[in-house]
mmCIF file of C-alpha atoms and ligand atoms in Angstrom:
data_model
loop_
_atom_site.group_PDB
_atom_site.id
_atom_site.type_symbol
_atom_site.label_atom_id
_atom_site.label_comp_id
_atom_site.label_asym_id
_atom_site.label_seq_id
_atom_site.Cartn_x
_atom_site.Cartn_y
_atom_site.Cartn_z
ATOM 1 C CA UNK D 111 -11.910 154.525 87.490
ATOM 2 C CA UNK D 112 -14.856 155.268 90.461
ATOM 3 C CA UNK D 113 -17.389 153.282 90.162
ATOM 4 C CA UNK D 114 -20.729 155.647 90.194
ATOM 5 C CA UNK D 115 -22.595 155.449 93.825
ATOM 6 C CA UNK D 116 -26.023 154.650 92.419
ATOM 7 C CA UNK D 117 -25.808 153.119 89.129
ATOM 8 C CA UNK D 118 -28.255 153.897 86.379
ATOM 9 C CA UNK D 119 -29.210 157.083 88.406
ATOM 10 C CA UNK D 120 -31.060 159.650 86.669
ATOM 11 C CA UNK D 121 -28.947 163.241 85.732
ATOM 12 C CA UNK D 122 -29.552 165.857 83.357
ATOM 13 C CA UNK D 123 -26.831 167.410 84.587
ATOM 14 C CA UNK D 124 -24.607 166.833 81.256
ATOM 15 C CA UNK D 125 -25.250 167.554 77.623
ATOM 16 C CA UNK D 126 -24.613 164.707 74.853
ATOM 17 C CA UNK D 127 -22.142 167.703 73.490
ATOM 18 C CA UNK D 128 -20.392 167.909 76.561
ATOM 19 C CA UNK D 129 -19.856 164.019 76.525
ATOM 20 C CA UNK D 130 -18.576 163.803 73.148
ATOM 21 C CA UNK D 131 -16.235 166.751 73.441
ATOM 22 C CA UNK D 132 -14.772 164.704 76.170
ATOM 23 C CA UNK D 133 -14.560 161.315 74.565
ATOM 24 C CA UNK D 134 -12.471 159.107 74.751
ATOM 25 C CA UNK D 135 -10.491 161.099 77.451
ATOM 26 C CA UNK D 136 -13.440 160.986 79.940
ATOM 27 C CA UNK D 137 -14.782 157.567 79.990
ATOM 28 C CA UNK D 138 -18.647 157.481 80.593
ATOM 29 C CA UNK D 139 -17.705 155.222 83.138
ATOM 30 C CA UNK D 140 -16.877 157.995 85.307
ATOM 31 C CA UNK D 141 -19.343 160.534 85.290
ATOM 32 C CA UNK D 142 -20.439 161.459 88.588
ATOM 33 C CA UNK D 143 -23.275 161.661 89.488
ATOM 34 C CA UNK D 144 -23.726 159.052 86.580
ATOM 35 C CA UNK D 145 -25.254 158.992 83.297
ATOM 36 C CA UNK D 146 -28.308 158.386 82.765
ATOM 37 C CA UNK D 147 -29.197 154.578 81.796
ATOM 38 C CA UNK D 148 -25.299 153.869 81.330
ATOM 39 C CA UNK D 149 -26.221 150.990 83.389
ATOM 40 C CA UNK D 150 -29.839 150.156 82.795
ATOM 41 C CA UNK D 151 -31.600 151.437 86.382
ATOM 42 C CA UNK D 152 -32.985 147.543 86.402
ATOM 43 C CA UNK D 153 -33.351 144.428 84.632
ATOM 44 C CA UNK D 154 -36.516 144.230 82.628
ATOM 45 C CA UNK D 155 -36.916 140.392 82.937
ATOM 46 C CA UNK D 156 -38.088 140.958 86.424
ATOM 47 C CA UNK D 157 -41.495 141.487 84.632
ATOM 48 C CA UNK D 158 -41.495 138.745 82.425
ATOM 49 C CA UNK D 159 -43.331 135.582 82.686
ATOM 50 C CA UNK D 160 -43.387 132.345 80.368
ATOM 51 C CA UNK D 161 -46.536 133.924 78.795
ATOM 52 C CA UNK D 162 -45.169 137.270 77.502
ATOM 53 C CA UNK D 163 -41.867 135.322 76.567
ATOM 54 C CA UNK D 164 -44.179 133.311 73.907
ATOM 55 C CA UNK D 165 -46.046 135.928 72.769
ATOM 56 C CA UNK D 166 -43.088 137.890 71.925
ATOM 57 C CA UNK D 167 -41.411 135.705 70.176
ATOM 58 C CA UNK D 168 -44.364 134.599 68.036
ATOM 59 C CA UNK D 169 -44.474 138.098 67.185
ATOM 60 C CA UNK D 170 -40.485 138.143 66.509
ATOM 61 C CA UNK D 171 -41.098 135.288 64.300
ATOM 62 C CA UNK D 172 -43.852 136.683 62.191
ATOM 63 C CA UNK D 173 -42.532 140.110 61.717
ATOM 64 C CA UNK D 174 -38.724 140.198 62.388
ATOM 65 C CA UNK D 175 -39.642 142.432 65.336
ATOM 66 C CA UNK D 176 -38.518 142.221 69.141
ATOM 67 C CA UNK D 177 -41.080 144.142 70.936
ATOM 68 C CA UNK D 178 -39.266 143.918 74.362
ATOM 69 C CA UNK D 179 -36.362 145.897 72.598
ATOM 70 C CA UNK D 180 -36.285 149.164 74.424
ATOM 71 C CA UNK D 181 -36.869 147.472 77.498
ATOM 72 C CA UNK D 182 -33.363 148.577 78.847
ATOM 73 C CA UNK D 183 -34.270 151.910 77.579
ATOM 74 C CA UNK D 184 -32.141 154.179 75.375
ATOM 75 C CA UNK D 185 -29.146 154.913 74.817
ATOM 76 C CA UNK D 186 -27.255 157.407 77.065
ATOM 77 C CA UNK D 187 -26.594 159.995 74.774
ATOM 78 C CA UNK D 188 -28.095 160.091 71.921
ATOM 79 C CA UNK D 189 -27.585 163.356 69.840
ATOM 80 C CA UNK D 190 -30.070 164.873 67.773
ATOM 81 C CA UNK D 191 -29.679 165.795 64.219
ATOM 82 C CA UNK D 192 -29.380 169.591 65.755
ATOM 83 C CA UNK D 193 -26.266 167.800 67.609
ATOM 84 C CA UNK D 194 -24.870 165.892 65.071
ATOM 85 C CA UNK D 195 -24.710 169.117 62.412
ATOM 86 C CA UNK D 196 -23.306 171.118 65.143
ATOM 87 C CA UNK D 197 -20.395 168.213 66.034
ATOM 88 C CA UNK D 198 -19.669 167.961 62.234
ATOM 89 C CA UNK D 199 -19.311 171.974 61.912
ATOM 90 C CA UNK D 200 -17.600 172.317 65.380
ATOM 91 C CA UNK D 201 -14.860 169.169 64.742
ATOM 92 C CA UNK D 202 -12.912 168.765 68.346
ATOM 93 C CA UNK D 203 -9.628 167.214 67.330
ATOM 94 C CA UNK D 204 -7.943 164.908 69.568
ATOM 95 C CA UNK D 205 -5.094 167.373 71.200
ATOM 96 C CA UNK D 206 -4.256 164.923 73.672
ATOM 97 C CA UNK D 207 -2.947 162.219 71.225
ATOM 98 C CA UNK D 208 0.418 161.206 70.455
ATOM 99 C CA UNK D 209 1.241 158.821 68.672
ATOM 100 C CA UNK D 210 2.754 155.502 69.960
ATOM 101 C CA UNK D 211 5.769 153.721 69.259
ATOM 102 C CA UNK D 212 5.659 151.008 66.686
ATOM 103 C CA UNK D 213 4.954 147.789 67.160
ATOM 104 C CA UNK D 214 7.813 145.070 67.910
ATOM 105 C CA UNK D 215 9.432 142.841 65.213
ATOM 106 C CA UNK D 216 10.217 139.483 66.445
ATOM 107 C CA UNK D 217 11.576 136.558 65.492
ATOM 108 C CA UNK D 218 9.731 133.611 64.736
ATOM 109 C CA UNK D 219 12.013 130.324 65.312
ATOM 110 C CA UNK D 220 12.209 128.274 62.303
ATOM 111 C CA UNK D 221 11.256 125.504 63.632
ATOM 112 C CA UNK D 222 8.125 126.988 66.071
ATOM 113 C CA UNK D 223 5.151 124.414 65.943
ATOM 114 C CA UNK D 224 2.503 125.253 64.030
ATOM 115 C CA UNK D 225 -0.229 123.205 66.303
ATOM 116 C CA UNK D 226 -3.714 123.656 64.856
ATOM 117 C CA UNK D 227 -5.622 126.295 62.716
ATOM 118 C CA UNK D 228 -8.387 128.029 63.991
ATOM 119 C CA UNK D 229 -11.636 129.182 62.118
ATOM 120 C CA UNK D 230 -10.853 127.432 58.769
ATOM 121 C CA UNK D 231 -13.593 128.824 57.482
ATOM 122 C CA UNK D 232 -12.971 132.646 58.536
ATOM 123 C CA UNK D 233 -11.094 135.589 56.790
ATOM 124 C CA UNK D 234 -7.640 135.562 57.780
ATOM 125 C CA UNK D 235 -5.522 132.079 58.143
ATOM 126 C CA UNK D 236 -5.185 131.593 61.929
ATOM 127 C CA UNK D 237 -3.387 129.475 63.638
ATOM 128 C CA UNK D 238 -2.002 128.480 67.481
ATOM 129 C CA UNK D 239 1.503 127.941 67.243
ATOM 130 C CA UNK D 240 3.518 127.012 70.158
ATOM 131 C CA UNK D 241 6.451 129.104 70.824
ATOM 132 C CA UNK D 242 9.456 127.756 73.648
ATOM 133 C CA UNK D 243 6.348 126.194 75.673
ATOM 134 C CA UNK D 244 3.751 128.982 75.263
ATOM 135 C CA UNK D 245 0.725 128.585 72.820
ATOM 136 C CA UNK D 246 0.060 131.726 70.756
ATOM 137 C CA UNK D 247 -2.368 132.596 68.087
ATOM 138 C CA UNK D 248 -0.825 133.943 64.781
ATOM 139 C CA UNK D 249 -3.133 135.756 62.266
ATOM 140 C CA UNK D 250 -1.296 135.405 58.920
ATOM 141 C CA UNK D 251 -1.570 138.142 55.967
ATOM 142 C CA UNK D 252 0.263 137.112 52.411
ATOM 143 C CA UNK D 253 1.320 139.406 50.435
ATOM 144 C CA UNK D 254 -0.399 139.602 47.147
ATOM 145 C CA UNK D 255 0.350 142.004 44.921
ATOM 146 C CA UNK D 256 -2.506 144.600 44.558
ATOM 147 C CA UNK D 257 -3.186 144.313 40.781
ATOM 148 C CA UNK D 258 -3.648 140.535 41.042
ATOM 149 C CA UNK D 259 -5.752 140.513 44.382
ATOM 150 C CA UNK D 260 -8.926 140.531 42.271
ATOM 151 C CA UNK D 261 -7.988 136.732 41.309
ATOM 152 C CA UNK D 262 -7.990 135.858 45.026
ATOM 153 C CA UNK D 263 -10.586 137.976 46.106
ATOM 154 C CA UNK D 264 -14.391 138.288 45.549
ATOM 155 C CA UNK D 265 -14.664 142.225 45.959
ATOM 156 C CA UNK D 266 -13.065 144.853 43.461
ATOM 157 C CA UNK D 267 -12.583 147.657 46.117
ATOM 158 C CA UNK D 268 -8.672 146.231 46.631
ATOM 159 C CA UNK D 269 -7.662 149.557 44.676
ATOM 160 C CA UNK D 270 -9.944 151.937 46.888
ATOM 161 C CA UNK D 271 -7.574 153.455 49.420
ATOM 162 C CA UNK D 272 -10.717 154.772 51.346
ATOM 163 C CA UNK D 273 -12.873 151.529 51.430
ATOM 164 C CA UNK D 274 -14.153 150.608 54.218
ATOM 165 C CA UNK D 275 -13.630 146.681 53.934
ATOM 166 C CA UNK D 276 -10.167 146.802 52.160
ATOM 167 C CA UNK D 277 -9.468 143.206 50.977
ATOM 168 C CA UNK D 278 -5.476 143.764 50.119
ATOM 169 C CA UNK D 279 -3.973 141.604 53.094
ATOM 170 C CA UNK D 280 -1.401 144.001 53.429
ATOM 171 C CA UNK D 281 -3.728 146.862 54.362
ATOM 172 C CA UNK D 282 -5.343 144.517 56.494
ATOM 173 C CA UNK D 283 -2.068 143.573 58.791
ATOM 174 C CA UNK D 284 -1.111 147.059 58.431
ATOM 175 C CA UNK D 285 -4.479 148.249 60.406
ATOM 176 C CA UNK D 286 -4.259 145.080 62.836
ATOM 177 C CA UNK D 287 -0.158 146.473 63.147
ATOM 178 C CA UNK D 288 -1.047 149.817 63.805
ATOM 179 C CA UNK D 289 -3.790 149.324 66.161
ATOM 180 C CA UNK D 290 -2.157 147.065 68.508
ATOM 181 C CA UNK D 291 0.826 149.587 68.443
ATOM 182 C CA UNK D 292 -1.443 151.933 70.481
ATOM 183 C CA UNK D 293 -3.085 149.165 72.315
ATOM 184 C CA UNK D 294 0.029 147.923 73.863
ATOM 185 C CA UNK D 295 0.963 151.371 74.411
ATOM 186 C CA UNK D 296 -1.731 152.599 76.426
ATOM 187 C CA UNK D 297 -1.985 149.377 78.654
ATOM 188 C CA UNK D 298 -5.084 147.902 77.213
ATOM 189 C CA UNK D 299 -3.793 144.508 76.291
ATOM 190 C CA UNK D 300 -2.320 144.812 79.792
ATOM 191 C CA UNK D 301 -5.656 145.525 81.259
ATOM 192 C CA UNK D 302 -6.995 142.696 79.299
ATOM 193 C CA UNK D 303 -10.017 144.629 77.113
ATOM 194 C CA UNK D 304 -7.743 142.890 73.931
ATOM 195 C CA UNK D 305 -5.241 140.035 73.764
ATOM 196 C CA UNK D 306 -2.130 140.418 74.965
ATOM 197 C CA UNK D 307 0.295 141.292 71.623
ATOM 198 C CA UNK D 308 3.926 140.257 71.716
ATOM 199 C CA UNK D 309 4.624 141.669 67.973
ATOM 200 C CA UNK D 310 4.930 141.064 64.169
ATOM 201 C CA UNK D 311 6.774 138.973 62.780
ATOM 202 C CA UNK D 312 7.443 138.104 59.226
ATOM 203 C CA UNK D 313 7.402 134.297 58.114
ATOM 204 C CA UNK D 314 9.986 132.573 56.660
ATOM 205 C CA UNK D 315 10.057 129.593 53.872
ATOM 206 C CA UNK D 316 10.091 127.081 56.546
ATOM 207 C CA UNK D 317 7.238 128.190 58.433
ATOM 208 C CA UNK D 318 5.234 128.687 54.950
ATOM 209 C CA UNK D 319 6.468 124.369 54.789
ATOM 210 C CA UNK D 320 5.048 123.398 57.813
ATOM 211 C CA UNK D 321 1.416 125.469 57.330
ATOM 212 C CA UNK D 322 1.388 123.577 54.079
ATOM 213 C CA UNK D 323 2.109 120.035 56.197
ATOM 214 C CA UNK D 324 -0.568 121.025 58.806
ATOM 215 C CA UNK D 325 -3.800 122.522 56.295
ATOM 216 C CA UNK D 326 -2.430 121.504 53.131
ATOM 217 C CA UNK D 327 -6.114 122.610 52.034
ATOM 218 C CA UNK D 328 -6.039 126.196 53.277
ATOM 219 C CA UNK D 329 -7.335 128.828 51.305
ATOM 220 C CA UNK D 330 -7.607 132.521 51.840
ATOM 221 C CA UNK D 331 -10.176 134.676 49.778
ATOM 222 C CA UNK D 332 -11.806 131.582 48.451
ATOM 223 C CA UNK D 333 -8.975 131.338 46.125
ATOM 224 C CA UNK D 334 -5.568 131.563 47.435
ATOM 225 C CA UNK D 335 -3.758 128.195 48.231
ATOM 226 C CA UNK D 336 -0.866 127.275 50.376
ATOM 227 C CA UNK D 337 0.339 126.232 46.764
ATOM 228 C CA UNK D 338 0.134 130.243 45.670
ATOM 229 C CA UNK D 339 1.978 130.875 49.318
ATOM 230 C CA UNK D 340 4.551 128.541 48.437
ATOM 231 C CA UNK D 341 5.041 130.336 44.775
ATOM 232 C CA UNK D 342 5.069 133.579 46.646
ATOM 233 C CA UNK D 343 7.697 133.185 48.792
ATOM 234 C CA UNK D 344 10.269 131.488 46.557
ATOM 235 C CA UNK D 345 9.611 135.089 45.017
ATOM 236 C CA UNK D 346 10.470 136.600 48.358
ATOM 237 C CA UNK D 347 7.019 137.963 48.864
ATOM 238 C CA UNK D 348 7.202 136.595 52.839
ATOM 239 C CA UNK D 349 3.772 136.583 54.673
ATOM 240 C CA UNK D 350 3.185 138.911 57.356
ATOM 241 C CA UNK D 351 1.983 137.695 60.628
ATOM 242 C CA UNK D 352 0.832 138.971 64.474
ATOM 243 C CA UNK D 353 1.342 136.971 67.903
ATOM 244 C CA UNK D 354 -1.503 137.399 69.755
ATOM 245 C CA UNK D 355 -2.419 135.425 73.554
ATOM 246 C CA UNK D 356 -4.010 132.459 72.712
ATOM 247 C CA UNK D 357 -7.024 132.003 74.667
ATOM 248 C CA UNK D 358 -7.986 128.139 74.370
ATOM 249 C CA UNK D 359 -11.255 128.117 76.435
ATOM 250 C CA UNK D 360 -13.022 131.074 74.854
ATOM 251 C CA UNK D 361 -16.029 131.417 73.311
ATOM 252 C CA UNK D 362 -17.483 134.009 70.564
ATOM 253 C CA UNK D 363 -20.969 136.238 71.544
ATOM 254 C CA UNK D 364 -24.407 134.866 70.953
ATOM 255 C CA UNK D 365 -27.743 135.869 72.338
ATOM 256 C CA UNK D 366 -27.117 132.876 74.028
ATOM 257 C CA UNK D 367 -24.880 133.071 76.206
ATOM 258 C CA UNK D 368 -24.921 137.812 76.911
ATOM 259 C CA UNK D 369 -25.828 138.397 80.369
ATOM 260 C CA UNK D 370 -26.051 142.413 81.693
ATOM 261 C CA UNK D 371 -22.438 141.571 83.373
ATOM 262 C CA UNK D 372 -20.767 140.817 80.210
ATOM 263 C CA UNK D 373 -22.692 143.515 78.115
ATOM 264 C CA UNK D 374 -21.229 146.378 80.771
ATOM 265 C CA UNK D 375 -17.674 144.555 80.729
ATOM 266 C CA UNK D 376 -17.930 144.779 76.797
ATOM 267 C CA UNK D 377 -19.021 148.665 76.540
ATOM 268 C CA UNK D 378 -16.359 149.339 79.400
ATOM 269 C CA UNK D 379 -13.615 147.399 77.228
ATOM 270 C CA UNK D 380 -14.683 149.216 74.294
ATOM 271 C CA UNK D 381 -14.431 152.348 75.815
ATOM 272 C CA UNK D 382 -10.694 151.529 76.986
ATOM 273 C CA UNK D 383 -10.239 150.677 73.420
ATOM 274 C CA UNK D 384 -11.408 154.116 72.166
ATOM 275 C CA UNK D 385 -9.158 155.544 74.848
ATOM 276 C CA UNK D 386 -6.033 154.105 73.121
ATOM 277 C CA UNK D 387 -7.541 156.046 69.997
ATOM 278 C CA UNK D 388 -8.338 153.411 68.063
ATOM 279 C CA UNK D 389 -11.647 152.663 66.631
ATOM 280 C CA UNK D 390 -12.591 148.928 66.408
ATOM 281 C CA UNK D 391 -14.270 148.677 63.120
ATOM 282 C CA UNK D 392 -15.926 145.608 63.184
ATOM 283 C CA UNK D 393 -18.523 145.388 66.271
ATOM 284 C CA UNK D 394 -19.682 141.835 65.616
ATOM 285 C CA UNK D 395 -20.541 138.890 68.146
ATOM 286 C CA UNK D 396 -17.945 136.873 66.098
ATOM 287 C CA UNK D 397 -14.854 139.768 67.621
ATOM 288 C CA UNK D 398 -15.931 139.522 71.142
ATOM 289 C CA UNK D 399 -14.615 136.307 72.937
ATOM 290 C CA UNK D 400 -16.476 135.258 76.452
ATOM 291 C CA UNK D 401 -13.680 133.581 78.472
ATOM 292 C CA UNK D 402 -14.603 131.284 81.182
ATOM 293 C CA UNK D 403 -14.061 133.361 84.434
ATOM 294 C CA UNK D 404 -16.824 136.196 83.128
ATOM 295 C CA UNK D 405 -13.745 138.208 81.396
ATOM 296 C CA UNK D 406 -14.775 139.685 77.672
ATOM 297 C CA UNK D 407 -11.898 140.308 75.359
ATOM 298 C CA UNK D 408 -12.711 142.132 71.973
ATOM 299 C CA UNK D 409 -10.267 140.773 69.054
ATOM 300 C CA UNK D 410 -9.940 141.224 65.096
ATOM 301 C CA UNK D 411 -8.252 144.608 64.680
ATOM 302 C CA UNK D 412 -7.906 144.221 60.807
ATOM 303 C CA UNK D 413 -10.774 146.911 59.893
ATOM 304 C CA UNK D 414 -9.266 149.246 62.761
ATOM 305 C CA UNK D 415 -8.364 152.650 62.449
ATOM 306 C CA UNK D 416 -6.674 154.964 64.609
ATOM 307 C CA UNK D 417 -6.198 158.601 65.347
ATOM 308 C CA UNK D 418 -2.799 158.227 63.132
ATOM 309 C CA UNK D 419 -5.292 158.775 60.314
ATOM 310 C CA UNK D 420 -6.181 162.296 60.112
ATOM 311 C CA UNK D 421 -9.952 160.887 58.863
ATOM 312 C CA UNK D 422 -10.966 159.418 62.502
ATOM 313 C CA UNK D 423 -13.040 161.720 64.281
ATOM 314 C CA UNK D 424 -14.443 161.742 67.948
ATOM 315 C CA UNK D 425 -17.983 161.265 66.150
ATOM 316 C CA UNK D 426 -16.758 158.126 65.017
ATOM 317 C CA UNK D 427 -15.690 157.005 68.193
ATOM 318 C CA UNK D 428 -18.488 157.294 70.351
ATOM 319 C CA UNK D 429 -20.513 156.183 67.626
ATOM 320 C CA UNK D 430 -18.403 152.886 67.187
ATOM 321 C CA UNK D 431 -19.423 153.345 71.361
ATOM 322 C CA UNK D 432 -23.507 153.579 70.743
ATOM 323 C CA UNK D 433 -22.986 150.528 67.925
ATOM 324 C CA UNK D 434 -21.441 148.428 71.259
ATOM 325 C CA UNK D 435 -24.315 149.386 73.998
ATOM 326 C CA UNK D 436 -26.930 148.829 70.751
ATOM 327 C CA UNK D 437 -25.110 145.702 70.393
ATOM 328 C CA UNK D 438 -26.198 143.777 74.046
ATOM 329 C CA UNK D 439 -28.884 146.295 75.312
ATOM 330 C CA UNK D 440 -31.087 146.637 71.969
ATOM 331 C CA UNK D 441 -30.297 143.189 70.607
ATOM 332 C CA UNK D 442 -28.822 140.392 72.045
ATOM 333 C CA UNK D 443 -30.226 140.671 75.658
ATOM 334 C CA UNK D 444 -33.469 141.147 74.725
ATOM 335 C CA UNK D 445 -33.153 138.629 72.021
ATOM 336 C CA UNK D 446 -32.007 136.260 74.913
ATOM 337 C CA UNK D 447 -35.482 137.041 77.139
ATOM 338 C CA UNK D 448 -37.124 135.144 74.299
ATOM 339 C CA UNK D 449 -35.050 132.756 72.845
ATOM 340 C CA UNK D 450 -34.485 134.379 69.148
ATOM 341 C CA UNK D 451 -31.496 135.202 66.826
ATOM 342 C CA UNK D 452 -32.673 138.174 65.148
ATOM 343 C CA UNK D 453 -30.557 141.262 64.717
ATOM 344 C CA UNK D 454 -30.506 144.911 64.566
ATOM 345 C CA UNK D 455 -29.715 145.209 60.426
ATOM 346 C CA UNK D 456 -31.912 142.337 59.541
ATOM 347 C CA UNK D 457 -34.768 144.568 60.963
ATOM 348 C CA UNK D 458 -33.421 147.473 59.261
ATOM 349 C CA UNK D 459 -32.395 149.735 62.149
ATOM 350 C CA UNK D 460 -28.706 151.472 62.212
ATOM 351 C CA UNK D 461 -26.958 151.266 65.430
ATOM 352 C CA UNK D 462 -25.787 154.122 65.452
HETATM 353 N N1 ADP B 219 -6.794 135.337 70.869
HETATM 354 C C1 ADP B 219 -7.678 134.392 70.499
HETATM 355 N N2 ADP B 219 -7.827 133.255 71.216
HETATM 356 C C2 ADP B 219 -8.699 132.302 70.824
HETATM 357 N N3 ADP B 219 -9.488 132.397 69.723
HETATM 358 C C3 ADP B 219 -9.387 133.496 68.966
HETATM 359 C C4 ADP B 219 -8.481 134.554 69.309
HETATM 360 N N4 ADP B 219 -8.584 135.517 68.376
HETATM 361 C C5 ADP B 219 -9.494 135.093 67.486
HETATM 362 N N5 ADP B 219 -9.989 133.885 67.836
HETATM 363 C C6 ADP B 219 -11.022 133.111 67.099
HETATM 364 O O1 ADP B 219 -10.762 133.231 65.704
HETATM 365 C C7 ADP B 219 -11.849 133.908 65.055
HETATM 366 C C8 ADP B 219 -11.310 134.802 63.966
HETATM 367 O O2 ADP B 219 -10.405 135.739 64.520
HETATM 368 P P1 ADP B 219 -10.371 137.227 63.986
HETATM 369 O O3 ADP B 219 -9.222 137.916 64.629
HETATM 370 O O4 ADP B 219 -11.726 137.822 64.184
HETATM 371 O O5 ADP B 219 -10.050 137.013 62.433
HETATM 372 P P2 ADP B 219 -10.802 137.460 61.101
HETATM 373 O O6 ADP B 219 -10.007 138.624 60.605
HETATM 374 O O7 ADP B 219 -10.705 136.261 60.228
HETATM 375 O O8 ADP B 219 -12.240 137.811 61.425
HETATM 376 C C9 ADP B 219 -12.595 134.651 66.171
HETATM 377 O O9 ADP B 219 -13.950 134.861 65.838
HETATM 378 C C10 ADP B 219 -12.417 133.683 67.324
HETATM 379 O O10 ADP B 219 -13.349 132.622 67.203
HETATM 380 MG MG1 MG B 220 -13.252 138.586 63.017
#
């Protein structure tokens, strides 16, 4: 990828119509000369002093407002309604996509350690296992039968094929399956944008033991025990499960700890995501780990969805692309000038 001469440099030379039609081929990333405000032209804290700091975030406090928000200026290409009714009538499908292999079934050993769980309190059961000498992280999906998810879960869309936050485990691993299948295959775990993936694998009664040894309290949905597990398998429903790279130093996103670096690493890595055709689906601070050495590496593909779906469209893409700029450049940097967690939906703005 070149690296434009003179980041941030002004052009008119493209329109957002042109850009679209050409993402996620064409990364913005290598537009020359570059787009405008891809990289901010400068940091705005080279105006600030302790004195506008307070004052903005008395102001933040009082009224939920950041006033120092478009201080990195807009977005690169935002499209007009004008734009957006003419992409939705003039649909550019992705010709260039073909659809990768599936992903690789392994074999878990029977007796693999299951070391520690991570995120107790999160969505899917997660745990770093340690396979031969390696440590890996596997994100476990039981399989519930759909008619009885609603007495492990707290939403009733688990019969919606088209909802958007689809609480049936199985469609979950199925979207985490599917999108590392074209991750792998188009070298982005390689490049490091997303863990590394080694495969599925599907557990076995043994493994299901030793979970219930290590987090004999574990609970998925609020309501499903290792006990249910247990009862599951010994009807051969076997949980599902995906080894990812474990990543032992890393930390999620705050305000606290974005810099500009790590913002244009993110929107880069998101845009080598969206090259693989797959759209993240869950642009959050808690699915973008900081690892020591400055790398960013966005995880949780379990709301993704790829161009395998007729229903993903390039709008989506480079939308899911605006959400990820919004993301550091509208909130969290300039939530970091003044010391204040306040975010985009709680003021009532869409990102995208
Ligand atoms: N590869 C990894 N290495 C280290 N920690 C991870 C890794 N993947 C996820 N985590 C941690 O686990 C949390 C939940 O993982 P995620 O894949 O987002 O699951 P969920 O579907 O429950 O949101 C993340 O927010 C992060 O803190
Ligand atoms: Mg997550």
């Amino acid at each position: 990828m070149s690296e434009p001469r003179h980041p941030g440099m002004a052009t008119n030379d493209y329109s957002p119509f042109d850009i679209y039609r050409r993402y996620p081929e064409k990364s913005p990333y290598a537009y020359e000369p570059p787009l405008f405000n891809l990289l901010p032209l400068r940091s705005p804290t080279a105006v600030d002093t302790p004195q506008l700091r307070r004052a903005a975030l008395d102001i933040a406090k009082r009224t939920g407002i950041n006033v120092l928000d478009y201080m990195y200026g807009q977005y690169p290409f935002l499209m007009s309604d004008l734009d957006l009714r003419t992409i939705r009538q003039n649909p550019v499908p992705f010709a260039e996509y073909q659809p990768p292999p599936p992903l690789t079934k392994l074999n878990l050993p029977d007796d693999v350690e299951f070391v520690s769980q991570v995120n107790e309190k999160g969505n899917t059961p997660i745990f770093v296992v340690k396979v031969g000498v390696a440590l890996r992280l596997l994100k476990i999906y039981p399989v519930v039968r759909s008619r009885r998810l609603s007495d492990y879960a707290d939403s009733d869309d688990s019969d919606d094929e088209d909802s958007d936050a689809p609480t049936d485990p199985m469609k979950l691993f199925l979207r985490e399956k599917e999108a590392y299948a074209h991750l792998v295959h188009a070298g982005v775990c390689e490049a490091g944008h997303v863990p590394q993936c080694y495969g599925w694998v599907e557990l076995t009664a043994a493994h299901v033991d030793a979970i219930a040894s290590k987090a004999p309290d574990l609970t998925y949905c609020d309501s499903l025990t290792i006990k249910d597990l247990q009862k599951m398998v010994r009807k051969g429903r076997m949980p599902k499960g995906i080894l990812l790279e474990y990543f032992p130093d890393a930390k999620t996103l705050t305000y606290k700890n974005a810099t500009e670096e790590l913002g244009q690493a993110a929107c880069r890595a998101l845009s080598a995501i969206h090259a693989a055709y797959v759209l993240h689906g869950d642009i959050s601070d808690r699915n973008l780990l900081i690892i020591p050495n400055g790398r960013v590496v966005w995880v949780d593909f379990n709301s993704a969805q790829c161009a395998s779906d007729p229903k993903l469209t390039r709008l989506d893409l480079i939308s899911e692309f605006h959400m990820g700029w919004d993301k550091f450049y509208m909130e969290l940097l300039p939530n970091r000038r003044i010391g204040w967690h306040g975010h985009l939906e709680q003021r009532g703005t869409k990102a995208a």
